[in-house]
Tab-separated table of C-alpha atoms and ligand atoms in Angstrom:
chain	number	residue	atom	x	y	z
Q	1	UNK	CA	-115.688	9.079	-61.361
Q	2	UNK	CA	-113.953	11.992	-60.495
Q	3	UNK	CA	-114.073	11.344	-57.158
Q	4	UNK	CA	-112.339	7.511	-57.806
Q	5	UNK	CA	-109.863	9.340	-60.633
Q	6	UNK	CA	-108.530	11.953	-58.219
Q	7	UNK	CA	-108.172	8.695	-54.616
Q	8	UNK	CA	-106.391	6.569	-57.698
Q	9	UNK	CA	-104.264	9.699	-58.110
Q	10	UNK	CA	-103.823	10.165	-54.967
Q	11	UNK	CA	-102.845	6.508	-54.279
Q	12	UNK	CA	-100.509	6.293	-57.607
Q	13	UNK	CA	-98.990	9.599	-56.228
Q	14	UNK	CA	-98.769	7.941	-52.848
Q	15	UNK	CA	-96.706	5.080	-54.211
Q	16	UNK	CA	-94.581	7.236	-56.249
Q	17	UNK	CA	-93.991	9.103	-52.975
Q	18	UNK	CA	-93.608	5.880	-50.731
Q	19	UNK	CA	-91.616	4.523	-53.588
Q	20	UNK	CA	-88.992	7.647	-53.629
Q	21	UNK	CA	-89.051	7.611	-50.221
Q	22	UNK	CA	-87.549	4.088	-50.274
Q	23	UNK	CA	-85.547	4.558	-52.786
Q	24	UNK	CA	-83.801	7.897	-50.998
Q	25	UNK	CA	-83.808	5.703	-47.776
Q	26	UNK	CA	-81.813	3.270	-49.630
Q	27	UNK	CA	-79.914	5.017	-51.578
Q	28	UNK	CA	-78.768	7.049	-48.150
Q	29	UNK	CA	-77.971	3.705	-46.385
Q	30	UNK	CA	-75.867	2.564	-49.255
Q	31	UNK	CA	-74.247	6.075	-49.323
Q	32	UNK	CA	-73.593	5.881	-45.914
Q	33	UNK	CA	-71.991	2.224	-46.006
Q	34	UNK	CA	-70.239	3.275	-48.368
Q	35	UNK	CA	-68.823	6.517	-47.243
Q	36	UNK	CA	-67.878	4.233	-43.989
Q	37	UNK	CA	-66.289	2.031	-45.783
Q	38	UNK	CA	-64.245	4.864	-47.895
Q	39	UNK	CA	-63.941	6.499	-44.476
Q	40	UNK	CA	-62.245	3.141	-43.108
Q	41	UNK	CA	-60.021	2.723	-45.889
Q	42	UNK	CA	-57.920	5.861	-45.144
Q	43	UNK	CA	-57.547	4.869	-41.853
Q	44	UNK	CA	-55.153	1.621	-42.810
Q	45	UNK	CA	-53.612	3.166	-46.166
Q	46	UNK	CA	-52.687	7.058	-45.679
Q	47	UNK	CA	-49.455	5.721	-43.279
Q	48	UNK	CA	-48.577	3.168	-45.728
Q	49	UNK	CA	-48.563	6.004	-49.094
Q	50	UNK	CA	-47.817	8.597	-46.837
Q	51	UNK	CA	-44.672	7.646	-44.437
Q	52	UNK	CA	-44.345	4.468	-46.466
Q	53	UNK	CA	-39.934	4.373	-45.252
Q	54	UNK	CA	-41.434	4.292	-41.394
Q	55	UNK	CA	-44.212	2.352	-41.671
Q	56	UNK	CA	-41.996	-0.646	-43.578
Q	57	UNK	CA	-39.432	-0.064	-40.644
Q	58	UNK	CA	-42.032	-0.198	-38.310
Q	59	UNK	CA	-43.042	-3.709	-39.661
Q	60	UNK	CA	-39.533	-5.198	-40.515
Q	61	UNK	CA	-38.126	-4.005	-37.445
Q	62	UNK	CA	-40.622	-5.728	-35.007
Q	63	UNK	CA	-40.717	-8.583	-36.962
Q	64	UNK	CA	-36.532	-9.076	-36.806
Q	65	UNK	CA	-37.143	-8.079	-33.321
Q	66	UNK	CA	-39.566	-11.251	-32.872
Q	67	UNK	CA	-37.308	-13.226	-34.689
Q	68	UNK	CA	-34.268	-12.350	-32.799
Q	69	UNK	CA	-36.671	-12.454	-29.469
Q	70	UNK	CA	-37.775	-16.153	-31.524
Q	71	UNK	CA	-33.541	-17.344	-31.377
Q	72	UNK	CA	-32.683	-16.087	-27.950
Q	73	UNK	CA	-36.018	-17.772	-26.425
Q	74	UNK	CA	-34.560	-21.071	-28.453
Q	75	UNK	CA	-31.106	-20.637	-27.112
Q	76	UNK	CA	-32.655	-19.751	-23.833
Q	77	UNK	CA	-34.356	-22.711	-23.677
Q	78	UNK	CA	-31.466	-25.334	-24.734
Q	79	UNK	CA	-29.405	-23.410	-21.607
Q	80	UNK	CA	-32.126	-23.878	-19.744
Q	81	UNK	CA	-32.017	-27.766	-20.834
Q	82	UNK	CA	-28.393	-28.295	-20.495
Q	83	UNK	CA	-28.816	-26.812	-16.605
Q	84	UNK	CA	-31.379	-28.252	-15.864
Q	85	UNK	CA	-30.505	-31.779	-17.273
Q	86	UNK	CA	-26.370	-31.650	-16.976
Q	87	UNK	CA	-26.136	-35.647	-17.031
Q	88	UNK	CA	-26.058	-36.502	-20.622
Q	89	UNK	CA	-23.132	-33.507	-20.704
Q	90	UNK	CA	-21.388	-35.352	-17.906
Q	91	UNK	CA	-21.873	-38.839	-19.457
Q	92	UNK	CA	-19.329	-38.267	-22.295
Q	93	UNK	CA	-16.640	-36.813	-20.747
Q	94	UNK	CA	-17.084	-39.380	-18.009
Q	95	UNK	CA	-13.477	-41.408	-18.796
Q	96	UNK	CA	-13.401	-45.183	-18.785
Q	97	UNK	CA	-10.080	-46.525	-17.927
Q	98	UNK	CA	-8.621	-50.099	-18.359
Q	99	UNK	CA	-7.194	-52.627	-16.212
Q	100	UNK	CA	-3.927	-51.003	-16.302
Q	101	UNK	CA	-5.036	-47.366	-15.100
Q	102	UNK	CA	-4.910	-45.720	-18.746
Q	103	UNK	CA	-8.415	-44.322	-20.472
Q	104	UNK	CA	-9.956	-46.793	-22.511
Q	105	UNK	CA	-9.940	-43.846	-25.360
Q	106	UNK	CA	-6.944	-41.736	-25.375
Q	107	UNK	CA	-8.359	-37.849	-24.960
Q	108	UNK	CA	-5.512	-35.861	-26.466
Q	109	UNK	CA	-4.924	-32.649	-24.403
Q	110	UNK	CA	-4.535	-29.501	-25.657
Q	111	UNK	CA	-2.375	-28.255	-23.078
Q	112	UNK	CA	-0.169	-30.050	-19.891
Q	113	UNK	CA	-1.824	-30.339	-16.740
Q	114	UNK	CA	-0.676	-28.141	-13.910
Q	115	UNK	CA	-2.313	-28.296	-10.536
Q	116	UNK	CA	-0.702	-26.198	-7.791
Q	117	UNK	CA	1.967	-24.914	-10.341
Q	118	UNK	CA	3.506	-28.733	-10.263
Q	119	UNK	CA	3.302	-30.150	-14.094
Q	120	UNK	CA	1.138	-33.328	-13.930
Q	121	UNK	CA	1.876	-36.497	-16.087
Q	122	UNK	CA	0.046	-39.180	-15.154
Q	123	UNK	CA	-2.291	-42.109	-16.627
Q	124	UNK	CA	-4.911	-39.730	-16.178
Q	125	UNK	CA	-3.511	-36.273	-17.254
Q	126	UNK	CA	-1.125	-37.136	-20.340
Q	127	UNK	CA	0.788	-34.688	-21.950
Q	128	UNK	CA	0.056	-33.049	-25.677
Q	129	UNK	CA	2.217	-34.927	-28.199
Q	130	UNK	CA	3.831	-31.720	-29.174
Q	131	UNK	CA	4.768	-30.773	-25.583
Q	132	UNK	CA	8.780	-31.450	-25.939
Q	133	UNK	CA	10.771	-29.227	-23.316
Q	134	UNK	CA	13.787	-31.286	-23.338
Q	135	UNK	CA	15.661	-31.981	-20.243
Q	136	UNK	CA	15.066	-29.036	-17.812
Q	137	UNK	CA	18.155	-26.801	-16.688
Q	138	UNK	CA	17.382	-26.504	-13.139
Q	139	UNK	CA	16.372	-30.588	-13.025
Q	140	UNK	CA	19.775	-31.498	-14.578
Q	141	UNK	CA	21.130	-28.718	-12.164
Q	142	UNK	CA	19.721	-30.349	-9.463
Q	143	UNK	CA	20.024	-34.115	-10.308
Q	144	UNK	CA	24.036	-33.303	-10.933
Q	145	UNK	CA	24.583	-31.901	-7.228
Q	146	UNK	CA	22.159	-34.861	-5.678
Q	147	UNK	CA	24.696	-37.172	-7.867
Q	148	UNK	CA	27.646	-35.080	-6.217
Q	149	UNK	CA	25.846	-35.328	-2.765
Q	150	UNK	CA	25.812	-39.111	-3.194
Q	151	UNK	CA	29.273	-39.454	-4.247
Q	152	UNK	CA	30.411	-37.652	-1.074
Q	153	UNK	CA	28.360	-40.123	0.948
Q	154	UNK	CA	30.283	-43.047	-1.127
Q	155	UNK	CA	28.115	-44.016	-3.408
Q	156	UNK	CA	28.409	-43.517	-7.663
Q	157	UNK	CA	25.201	-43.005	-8.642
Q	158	UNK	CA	24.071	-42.103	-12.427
Q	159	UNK	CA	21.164	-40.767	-14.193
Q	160	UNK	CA	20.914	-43.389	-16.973
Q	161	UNK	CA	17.245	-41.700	-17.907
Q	162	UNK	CA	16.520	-38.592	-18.190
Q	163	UNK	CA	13.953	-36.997	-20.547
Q	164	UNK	CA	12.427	-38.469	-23.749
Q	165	UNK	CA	10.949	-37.193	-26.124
Q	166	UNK	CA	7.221	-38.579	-27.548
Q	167	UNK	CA	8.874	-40.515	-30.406
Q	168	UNK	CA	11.673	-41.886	-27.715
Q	169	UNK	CA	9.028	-43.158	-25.172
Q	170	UNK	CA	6.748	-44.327	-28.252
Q	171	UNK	CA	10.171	-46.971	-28.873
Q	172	UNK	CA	11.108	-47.334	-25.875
Q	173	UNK	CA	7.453	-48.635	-24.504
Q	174	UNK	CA	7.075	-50.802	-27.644
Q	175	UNK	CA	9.839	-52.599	-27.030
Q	176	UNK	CA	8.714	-53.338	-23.631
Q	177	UNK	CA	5.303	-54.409	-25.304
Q	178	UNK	CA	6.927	-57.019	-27.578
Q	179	UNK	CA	9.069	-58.059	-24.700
Q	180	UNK	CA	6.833	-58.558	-21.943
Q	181	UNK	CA	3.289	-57.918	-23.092
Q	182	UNK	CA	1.012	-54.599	-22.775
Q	183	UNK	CA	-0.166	-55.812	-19.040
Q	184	UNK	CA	3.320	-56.213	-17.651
Q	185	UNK	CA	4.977	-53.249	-19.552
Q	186	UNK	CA	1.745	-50.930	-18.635
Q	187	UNK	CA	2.709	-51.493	-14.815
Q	188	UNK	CA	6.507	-50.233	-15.084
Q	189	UNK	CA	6.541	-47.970	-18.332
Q	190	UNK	CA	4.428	-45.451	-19.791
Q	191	UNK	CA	2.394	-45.321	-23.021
Q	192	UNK	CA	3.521	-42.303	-25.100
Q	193	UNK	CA	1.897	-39.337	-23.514
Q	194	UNK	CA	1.720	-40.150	-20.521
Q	195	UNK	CA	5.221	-40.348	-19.722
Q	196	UNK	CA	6.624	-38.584	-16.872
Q	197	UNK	CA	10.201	-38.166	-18.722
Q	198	UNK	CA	8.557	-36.415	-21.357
Q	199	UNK	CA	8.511	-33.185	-18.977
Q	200	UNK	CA	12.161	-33.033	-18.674
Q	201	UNK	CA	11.688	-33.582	-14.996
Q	202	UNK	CA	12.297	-37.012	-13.845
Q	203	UNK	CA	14.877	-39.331	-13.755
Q	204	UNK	CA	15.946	-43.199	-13.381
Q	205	UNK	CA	18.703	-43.620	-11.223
Q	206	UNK	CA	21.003	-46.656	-10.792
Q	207	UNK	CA	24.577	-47.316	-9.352
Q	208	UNK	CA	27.467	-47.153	-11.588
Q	209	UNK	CA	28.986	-51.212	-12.079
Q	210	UNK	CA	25.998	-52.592	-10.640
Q	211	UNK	CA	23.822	-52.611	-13.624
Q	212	UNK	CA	21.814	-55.550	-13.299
Q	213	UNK	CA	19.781	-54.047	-10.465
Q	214	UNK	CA	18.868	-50.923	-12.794
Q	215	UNK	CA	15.012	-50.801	-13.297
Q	216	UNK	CA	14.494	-53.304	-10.076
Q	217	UNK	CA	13.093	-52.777	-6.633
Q	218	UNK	CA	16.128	-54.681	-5.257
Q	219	UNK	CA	18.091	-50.976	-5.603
Q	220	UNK	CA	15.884	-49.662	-3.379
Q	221	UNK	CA	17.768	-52.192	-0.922
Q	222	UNK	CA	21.491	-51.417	-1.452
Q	223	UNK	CA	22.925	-48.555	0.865
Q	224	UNK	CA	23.231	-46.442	-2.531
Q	225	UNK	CA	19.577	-46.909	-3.031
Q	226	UNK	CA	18.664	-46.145	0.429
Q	227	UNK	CA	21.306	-42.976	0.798
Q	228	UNK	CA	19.078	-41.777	-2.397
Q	229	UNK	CA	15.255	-41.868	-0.844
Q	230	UNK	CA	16.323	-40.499	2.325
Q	231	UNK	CA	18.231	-37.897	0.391
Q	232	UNK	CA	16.481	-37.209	-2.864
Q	233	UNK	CA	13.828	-34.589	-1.424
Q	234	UNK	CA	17.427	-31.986	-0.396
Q	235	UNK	CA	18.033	-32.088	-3.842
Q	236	UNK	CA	13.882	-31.246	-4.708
Q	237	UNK	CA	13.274	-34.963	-6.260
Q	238	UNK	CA	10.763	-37.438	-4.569
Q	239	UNK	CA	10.824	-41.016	-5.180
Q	240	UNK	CA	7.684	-40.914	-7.314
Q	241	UNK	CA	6.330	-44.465	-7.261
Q	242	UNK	CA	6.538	-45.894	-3.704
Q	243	UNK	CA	5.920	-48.915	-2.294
Q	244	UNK	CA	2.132	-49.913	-1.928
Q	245	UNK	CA	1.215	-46.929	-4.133
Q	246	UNK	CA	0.115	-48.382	-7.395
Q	247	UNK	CA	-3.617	-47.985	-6.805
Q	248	UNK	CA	-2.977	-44.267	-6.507
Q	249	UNK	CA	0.353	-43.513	-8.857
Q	250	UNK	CA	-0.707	-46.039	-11.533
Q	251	UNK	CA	2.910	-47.792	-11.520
Q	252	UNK	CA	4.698	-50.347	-9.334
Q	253	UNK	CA	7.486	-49.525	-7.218
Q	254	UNK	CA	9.945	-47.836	-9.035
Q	255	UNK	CA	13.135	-47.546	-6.521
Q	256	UNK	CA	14.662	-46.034	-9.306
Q	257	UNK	CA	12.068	-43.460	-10.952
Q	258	UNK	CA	12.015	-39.740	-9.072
Q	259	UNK	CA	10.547	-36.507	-10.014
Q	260	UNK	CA	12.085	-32.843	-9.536
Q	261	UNK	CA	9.341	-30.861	-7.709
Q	262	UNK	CA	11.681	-28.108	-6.163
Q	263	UNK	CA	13.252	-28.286	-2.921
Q	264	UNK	CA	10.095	-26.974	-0.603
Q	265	UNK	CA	7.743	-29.352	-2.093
Q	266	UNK	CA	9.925	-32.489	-2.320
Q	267	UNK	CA	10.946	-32.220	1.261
Q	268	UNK	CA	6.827	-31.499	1.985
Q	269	UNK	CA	5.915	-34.597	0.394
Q	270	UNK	CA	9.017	-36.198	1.338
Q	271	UNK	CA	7.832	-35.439	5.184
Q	272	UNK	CA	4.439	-36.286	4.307
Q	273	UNK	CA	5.722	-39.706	3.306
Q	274	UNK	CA	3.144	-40.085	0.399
Q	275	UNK	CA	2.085	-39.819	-3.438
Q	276	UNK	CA	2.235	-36.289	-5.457
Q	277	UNK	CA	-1.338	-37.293	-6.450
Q	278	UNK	CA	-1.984	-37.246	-2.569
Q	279	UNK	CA	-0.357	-34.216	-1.621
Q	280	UNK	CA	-1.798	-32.079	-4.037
Q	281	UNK	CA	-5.472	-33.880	-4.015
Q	282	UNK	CA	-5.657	-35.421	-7.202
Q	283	UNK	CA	-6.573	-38.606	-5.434
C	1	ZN	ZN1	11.440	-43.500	-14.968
């Protein structure tokens, strides 16, 4: 009996041990998970209580940074579009123009066209609404000792048109409108803008007492009209819509319209015998 008392002892006590044994096993593997896990928690919080000013900068920061890297990727991109694909940019500003030369949607400029230091007005480069210089000093300078030049030759010639302003040529082209229709008037007088008088530089010329052949090729015939486009470039004017031009000037012959370009370049084109737009490459 005792012998059985003292191997159940021994096998109670054994459990007991086994049993503590576990439990310390345990209890050390849940100590230890959970001094890892207290050991990884320090690791992620002691910058954020400790240098919590730099670690919040050191978040923000790279996340502006992304965001800022975010726009100028986007922005690189849409350059990168418009490079690589440049025709729907070209397609707008691609102009359309009428049967009589002008664009089918007026473009208002913000400034007057200059190309080679010569002021351009033409069906394709109009002049800003606002751009009144009045008559120019050294064009009426010029057209008065061409006038002089004639008159010593024997002919009386006169400037009967000189410059306009917007609100002139606005009248003066509306008139021709209700008189002769838009198709007829586009071909010998300019829509408001895109007047060449509106500079200040040009001129319509005609012979003093023979009126009725002001404003018709049939000047460019009389020995007045001939002294002035053989002459015209001395003075720095060019007869500025010639004959067979109008595909390239955008007017008829006007034996009566010139332009003051200054004495080198009127007697260049002059000598050139052809259109402004030609001489300085504009067509
Ligand atoms: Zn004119």
């Amino acid at each position: 009996m005792r012998g059985n008392r003292t191997k159940k002892t021994s096998d109670i006590w054994k459990i007991v041990m086994i049993s503590i044994t576990s439990l310390l096993i345990m209890s050390a593997i849940v100590f230890t998970v959970k001094e890892k896990r207290e050991l990884a928690k320090p690791s992620l919080n002691p910058p954020v209580e400790e240098q919590p000013n730099e670690n919040n900068n050191s978040i923000e920061n790279p996340t502006e940074a992304d965001e800022q890297q975010e726009i100028e990727d986007k922005h690189d991109d849409k350059s990168n579009e418009e490079q690589q694909e440049p025709e729907p940019q070209e397609k707008p500003q691609k102009i359309e123009y009428d049967e009589s030369g002008y664009p089918v949607t007026h473009i208002e400029p913000a400034e007057p066209t200059f190309v080679q230091g010569v002021l351009i007005a033409n069906k394709e480069y109009p002049l800003p609404k606002t751009y009144n210089p009045g008559e120019r000093p050294e064009a009426k300078a010029a057209v008065e000792k061409m006038i002089a030049g004639a008159k010593g030759a024997g002919y009386d010639l006169i400037a009967f048109s000189g410059f306009r302003s917007y609100e002139y040529q606005t009248t003066l082209y509306t008139n021709y409108v209700n008189r002769d229709g838009q198709k007829a008037a586009d071909r010998y007088s300019a829509r408001p803008g895109y007047s060449e008088h509106q500079t200040g530089l040009a001129y319509d010329i005609g012979e003093k007492g023979r009126e009725s052949l002001w404003l018709t090729s049939e000047f460019g015939e009389t020995p007045a009209g001939k002294w002035l486009h053989q002459h015209a470039h001395e003075y720095g004017f060019i007869l500025r819509y010639p004959q067979g031009k109008e595909a390239i000037t955008g007017y008829m012959y006007e034996s009566w319209h010139f332009r003051y370009i200054g004495n080198e370049l009127a007697k260049a084109v002059y000598e050139a015998n052809t259109t402004l737009e030609e001489y300085l490459g504009l067509k």
